[in-house]
Tab-separated table of C-alpha atoms and ligand atoms in Angstrom:
chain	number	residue	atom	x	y	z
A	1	UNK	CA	0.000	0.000	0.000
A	2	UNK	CA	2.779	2.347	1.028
A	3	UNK	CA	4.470	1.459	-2.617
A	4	UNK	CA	1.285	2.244	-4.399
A	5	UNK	CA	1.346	5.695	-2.215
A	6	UNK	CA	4.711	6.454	-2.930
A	7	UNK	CA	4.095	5.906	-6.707
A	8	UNK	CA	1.398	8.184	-6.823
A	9	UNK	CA	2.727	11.291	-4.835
A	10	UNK	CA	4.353	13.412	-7.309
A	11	UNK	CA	7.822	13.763	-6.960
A	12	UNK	CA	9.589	17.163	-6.931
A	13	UNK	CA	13.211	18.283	-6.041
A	14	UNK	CA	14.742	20.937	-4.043
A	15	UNK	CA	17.782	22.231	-4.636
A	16	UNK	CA	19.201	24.351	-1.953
A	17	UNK	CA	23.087	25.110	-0.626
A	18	UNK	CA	21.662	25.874	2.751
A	19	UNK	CA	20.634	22.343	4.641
A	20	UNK	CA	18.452	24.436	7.006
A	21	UNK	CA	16.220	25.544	3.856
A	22	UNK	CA	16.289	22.138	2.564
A	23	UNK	CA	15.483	20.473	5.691
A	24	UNK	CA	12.485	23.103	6.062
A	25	UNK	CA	11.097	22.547	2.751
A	26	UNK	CA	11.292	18.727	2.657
A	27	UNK	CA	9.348	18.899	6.173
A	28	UNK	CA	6.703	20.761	4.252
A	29	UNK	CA	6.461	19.102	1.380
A	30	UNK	CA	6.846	15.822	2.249
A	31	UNK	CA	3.667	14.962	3.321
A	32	UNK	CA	1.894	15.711	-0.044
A	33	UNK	CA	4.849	14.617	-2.220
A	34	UNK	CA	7.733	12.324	-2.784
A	35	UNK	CA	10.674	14.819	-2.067
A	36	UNK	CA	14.842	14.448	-3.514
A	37	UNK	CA	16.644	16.653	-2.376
A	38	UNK	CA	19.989	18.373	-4.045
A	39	UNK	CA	22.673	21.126	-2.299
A	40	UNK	CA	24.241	21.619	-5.238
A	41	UNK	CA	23.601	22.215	-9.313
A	42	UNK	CA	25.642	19.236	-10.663
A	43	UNK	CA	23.927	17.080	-8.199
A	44	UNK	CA	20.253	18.403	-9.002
A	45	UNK	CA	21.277	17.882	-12.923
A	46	UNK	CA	22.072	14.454	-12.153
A	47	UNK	CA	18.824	13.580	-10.157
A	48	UNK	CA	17.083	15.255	-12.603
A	49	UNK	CA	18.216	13.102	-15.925
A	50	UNK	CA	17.468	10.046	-13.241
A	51	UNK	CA	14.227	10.696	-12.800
A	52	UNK	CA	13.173	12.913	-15.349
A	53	UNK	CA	10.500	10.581	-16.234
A	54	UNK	CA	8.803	10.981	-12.753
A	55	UNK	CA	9.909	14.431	-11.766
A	56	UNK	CA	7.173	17.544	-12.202
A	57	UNK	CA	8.587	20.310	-9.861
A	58	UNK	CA	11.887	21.454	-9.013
A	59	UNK	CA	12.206	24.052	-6.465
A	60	UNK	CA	15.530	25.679	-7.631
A	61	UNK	CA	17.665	28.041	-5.326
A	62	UNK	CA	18.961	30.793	-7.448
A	63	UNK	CA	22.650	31.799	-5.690
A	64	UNK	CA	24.153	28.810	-5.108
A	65	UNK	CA	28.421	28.401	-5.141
A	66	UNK	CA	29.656	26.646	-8.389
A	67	UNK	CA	27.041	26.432	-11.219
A	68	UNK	CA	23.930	28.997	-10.192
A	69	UNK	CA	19.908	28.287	-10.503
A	70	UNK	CA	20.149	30.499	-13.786
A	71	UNK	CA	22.790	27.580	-15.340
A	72	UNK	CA	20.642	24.545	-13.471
A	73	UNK	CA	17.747	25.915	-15.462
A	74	UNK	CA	19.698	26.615	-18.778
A	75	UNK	CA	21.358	23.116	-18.866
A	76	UNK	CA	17.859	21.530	-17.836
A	77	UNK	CA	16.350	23.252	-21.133
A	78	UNK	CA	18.866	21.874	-23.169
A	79	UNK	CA	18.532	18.063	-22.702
A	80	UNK	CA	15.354	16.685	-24.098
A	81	UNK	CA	14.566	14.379	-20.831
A	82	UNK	CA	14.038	17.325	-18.706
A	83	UNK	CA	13.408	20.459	-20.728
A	84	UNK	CA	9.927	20.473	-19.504
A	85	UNK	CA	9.794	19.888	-15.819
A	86	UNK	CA	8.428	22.733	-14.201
A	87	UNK	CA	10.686	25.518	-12.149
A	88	UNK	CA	9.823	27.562	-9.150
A	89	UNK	CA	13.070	29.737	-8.621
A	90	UNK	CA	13.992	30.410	-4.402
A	91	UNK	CA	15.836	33.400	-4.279
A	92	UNK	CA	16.564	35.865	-1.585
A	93	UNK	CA	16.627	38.542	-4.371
A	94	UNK	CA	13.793	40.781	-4.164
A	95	UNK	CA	14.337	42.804	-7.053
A	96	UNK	CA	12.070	42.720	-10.197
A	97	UNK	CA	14.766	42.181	-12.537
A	98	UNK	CA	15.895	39.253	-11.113
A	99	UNK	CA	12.439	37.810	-11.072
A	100	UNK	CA	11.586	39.250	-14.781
A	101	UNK	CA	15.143	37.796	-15.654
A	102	UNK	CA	14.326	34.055	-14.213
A	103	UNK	CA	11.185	33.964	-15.733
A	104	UNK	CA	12.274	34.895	-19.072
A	105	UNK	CA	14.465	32.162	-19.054
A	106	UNK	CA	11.389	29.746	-18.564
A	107	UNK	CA	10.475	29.568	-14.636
A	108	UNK	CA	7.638	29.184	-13.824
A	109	UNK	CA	7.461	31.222	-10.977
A	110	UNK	CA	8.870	32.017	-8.027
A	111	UNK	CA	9.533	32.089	-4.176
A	112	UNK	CA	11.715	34.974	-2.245
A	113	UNK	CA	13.647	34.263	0.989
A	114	UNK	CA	12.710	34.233	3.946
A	115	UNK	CA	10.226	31.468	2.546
A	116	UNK	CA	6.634	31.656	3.709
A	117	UNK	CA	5.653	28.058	4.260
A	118	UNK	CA	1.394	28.803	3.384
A	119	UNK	CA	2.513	30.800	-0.302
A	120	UNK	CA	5.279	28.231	-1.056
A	121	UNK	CA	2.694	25.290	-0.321
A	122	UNK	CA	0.323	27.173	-2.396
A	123	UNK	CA	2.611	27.829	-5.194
A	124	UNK	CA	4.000	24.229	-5.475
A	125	UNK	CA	0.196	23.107	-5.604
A	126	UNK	CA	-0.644	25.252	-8.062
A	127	UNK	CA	2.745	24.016	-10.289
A	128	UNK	CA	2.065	20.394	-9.887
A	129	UNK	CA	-1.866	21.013	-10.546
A	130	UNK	CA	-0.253	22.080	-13.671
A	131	UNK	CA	2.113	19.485	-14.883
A	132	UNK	CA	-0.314	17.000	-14.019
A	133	UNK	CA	-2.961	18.554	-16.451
A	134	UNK	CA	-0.540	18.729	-19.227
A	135	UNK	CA	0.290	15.129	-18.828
A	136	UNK	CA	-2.335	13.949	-19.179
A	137	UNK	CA	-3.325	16.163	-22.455
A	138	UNK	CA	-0.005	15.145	-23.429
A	139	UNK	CA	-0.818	11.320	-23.244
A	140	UNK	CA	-4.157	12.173	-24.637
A	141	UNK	CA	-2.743	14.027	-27.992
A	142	UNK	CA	-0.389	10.558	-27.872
A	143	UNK	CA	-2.295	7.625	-27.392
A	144	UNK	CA	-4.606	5.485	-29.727
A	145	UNK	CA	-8.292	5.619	-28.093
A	146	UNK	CA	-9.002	2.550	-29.134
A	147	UNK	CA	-6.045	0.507	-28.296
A	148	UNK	CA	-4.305	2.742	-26.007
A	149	UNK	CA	-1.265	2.048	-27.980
A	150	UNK	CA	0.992	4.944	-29.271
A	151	UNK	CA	-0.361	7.101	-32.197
A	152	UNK	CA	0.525	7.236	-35.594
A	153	UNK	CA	1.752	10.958	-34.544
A	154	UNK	CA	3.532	9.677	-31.572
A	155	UNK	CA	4.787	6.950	-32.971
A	156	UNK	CA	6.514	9.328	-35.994
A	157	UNK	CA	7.721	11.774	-32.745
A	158	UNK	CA	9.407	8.474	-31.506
A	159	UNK	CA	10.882	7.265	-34.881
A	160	UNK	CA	12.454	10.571	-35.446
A	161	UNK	CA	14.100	10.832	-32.040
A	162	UNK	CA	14.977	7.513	-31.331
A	163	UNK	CA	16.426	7.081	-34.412
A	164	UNK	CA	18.632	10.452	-33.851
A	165	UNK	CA	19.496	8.789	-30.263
A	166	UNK	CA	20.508	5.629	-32.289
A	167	UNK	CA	23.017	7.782	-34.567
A	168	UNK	CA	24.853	9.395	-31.242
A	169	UNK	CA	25.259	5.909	-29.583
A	170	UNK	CA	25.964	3.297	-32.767
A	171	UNK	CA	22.668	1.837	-31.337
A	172	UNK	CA	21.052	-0.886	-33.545
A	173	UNK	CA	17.031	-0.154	-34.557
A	174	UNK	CA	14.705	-2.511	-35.498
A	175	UNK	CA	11.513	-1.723	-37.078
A	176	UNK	CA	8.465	-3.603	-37.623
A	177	UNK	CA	4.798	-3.348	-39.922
A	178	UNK	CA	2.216	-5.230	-39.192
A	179	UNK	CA	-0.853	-6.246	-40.820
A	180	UNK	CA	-4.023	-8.139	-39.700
A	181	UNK	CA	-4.830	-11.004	-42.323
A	182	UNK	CA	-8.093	-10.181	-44.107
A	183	UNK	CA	-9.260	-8.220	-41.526
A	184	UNK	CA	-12.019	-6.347	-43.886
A	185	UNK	CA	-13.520	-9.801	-44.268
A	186	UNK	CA	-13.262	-10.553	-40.375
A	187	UNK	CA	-15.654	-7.276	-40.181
A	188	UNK	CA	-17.817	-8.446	-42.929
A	189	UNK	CA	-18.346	-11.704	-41.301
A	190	UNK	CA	-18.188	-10.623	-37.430
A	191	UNK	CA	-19.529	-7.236	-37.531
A	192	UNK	CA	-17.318	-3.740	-36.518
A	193	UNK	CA	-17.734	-4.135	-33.021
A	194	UNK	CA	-16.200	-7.496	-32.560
A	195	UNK	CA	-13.166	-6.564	-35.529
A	196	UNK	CA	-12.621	-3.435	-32.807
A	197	UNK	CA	-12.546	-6.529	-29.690
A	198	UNK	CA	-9.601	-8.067	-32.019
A	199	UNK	CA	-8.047	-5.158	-32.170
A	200	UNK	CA	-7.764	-4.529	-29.349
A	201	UNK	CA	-6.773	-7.779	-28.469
A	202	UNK	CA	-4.256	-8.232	-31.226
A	203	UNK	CA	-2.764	-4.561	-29.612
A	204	UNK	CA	-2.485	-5.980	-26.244
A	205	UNK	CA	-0.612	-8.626	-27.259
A	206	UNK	CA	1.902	-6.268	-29.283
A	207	UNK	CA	2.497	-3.982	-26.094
A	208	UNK	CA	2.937	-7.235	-23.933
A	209	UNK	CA	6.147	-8.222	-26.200
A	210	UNK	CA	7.595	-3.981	-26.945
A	211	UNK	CA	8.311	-4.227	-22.991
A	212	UNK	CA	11.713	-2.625	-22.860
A	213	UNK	CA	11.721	0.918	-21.904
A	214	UNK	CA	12.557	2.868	-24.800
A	215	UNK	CA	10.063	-0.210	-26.960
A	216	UNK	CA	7.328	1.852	-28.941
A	217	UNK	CA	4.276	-0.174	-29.917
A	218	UNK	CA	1.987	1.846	-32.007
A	219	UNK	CA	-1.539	1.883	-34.186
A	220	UNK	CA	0.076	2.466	-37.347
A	221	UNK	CA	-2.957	2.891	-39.430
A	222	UNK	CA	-6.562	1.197	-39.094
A	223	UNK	CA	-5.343	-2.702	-38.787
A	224	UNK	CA	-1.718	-2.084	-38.941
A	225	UNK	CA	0.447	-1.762	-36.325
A	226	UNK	CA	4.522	-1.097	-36.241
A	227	UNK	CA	7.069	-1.296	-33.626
A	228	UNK	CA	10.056	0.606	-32.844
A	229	UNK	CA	12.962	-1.265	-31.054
A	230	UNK	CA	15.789	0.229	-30.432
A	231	UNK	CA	19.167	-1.529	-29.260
A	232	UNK	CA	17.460	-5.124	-30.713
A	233	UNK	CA	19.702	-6.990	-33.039
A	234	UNK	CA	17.560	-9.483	-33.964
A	235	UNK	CA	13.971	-7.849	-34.214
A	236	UNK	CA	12.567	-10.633	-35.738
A	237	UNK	CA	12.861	-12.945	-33.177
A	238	UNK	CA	10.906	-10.852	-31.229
A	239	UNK	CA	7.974	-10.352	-34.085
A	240	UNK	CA	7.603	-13.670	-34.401
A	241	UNK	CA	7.100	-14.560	-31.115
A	242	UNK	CA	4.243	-11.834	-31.360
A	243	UNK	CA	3.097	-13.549	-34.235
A	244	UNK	CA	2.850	-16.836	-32.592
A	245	UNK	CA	1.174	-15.340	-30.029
A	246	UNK	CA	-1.183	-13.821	-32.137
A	247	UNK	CA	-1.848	-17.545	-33.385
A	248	UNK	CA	-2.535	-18.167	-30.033
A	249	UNK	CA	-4.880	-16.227	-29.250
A	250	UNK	CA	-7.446	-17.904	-31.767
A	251	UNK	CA	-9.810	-15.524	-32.451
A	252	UNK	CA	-11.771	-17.425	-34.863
A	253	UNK	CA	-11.766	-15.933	-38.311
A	254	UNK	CA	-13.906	-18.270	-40.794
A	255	UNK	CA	-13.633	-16.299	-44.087
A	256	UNK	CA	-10.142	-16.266	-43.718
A	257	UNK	CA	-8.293	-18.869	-46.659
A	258	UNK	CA	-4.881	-18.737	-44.084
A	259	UNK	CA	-5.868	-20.229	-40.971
A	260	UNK	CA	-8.823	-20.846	-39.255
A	261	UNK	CA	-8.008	-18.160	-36.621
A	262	UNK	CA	-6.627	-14.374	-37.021
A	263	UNK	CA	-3.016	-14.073	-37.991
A	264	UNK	CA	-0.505	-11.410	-39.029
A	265	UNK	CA	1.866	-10.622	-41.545
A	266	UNK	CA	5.187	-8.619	-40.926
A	267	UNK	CA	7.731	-6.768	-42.226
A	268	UNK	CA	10.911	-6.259	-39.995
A	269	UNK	CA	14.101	-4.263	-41.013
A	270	UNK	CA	17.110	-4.170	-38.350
A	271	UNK	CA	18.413	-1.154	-38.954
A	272	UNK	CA	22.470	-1.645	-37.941
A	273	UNK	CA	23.996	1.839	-38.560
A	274	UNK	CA	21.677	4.524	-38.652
A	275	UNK	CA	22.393	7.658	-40.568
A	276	UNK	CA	20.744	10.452	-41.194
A	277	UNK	CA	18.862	8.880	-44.022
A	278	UNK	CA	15.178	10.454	-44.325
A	279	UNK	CA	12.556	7.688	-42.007
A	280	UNK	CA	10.514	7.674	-45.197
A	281	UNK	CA	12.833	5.110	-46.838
A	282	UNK	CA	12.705	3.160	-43.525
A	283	UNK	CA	9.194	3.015	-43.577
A	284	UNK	CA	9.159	2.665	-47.516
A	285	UNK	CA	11.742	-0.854	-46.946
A	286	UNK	CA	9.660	-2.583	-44.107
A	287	UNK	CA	6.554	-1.871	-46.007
A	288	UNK	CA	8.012	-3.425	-49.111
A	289	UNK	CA	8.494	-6.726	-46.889
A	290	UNK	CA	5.373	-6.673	-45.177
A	291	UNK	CA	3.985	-6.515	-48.695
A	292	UNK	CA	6.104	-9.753	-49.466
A	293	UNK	CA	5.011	-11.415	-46.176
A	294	UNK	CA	1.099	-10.451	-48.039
A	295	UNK	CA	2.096	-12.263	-51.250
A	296	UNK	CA	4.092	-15.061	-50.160
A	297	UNK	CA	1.115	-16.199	-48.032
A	298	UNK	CA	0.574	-14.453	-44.937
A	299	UNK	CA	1.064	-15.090	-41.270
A	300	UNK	CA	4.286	-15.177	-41.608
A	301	UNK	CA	7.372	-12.723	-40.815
A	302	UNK	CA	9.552	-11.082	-43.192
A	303	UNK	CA	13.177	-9.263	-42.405
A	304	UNK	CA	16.114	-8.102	-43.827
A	305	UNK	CA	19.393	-6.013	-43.097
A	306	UNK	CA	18.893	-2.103	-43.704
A	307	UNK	CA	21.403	-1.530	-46.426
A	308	UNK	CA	22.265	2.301	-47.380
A	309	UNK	CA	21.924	2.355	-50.655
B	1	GTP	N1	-13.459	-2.895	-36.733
B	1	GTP	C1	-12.583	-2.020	-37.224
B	1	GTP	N2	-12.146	-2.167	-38.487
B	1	GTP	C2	-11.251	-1.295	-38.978
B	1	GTP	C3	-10.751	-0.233	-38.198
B	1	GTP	N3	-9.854	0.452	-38.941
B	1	GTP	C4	-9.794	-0.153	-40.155
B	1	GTP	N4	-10.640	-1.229	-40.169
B	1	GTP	C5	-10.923	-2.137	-41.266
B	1	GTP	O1	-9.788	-2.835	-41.651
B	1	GTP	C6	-10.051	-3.346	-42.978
B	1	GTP	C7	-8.778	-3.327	-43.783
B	1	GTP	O2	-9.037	-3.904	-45.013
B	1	GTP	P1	-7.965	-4.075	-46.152
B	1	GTP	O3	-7.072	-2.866	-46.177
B	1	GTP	O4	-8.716	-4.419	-47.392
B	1	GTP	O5	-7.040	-5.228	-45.683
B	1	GTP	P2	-7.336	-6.763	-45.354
B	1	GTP	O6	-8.793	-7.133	-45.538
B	1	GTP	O7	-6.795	-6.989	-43.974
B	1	GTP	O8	-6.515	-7.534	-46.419
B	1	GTP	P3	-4.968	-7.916	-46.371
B	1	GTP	O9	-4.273	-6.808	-45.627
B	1	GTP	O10	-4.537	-8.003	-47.788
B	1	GTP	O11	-4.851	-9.224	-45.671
B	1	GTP	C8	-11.148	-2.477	-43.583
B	1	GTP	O12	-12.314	-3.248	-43.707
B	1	GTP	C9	-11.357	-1.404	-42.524
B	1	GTP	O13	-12.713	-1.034	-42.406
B	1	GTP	C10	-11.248	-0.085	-36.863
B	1	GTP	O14	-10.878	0.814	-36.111
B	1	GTP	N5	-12.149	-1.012	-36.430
């Protein structure tokens, strides 16, 4: 129960050179929130890239020895994990500029020494009131309503950047299509509602094998789906054991002259050095072999080796 708590609370970070503010604000906040807390600004960077995933709020002294709240903020901006999280600047500067100057740079607002325990628990409220409702339009503007799977937008987003993350590191990528066999006459014979059930079910399935973090599973286009799988040398494997479970699942599917169940066809490129080739051709190559998967017979998985040219 506490776990499930803990996972909840948002988590925020303070980052303070002075223990006795830190200590005060953690006693607080912690009640209401799942509180890290950072004296310096390399060690509030490094939290931050850890859990940028979970972190909404970081309260962010402003004079600090070493690297200042104005350089925390600046480096923060410029790495994609945590260029959003929210900033309330502390300072003990009441002068305008200051202020104007912090919030030009992209706080969100700010608190001024000596801190006032009522305004600062208002204003982190308010912050993380905030980040939550842009999460979740966030997820909304990325998410498939029917299958809760990535979006075609997304899913473009994620091809694009993990692809550019893949150059940097010498990464592999693999990248899958994938089709649902005759699924127009699986509608014609079981009615919409029930193709939307298999759907669904057949999308399940895909997000229970893309289980790696950085895996994208994603509603490509009405029965097609794709992956994105970065770091996988052998994608393949891995899309046909999605296949088979597919298989598995039998859904019936009478009209269909492949099986007497729902299957899938796939295309699957493994994508070894990435270069700053245009994702079209990508997407052009692993639709050419899901097309061959289509003619050769269906339910059945079809890869090759990205090759430049
Ligand atoms: N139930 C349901 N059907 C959909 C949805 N989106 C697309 N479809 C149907 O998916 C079917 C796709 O048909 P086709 O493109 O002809 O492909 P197919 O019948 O699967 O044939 P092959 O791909 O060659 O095996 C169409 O009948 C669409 O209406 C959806 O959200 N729900």
């Amino acid at each position: 129960m506490l776990e499930v708590l803990e996972q909840d609370q948002p988590t925020l970070l303070i980052v303070d050179d002075e223990r006795v503010n830190r200590t005060m604000l953690a006693e607080l906040l912690g009640q209401q929130y799942r509180v890290l807390l950072a004296k310096d600004g390399h060690s509030a960077l490094t939290i931050a890239s850890r859990e940028a995933h979970r972190l909404m709020l970081i309260l962010l002294d402003v004079s600090m020895p070493g690297m200042d709240g104005y350089e925390v903020l600046a480096q923060l901006r410029s790495n994609d994990a945590t260029a959003a999280i929210a900033i309330i600047f502390i300072t003990g500067q009441s002068d305008a500029a200051a202020e104007e100057y912090g919030l030009r740079l992209g706080a969100a607002d700010y608190v001024s020494k000596p801190i006032r325990p009522a305004v600062v628990s208002v204003r982190v409220r308010n912050q993380i009131q905030m980040a939550q409702q842009r999460q979740a339009l966030e997820r909304l503007a990325h998410v498939d309503g029917l299958t809760s799977l990535s979006n075609r937008r997304h899913f473009d987003d994620m091809l694009q950047r993990t692809s550019r993350r893949c150059m940097r590191t010498g990464e592999v990528l693999g990248l899958a299509l994938i089709d649902i066999d005759h699924f127009k006459q699986y509608n014609d014979q079981y009615g919409h509602l029930q193709g939307d059930e298999a759907l669904k079910s057949v999308a399940s399935t895909l997000a229970r094998h893309a289980r790696r973090s950085f895996d994208i599973a994603a509603r490509f286009g009405g029965e097609e789906f794709a992956l994105i799988l970065p770091g996988n040398s052998e994608p393949q494997t891995l899309v046909e054991q999605f296949r088979e479970s597919v298989a598995q699942l039998c859904i019936a599917h009478a009209a269909s002259d492949v099986a007497k169940h729902l299957t899938v066809s796939c295309g699957v490129l493994t994508i070894t050095q990435p270069t700053p080739e245009t994702f079209e051709k990508w997407l052009q190559k692993v639709d050419e072999l899901l097309y061959k998967a289509k003619t050769q017979g269906r339910n059945q998985v079809q890869s090759a080796l990205y090759a430049k040219n």
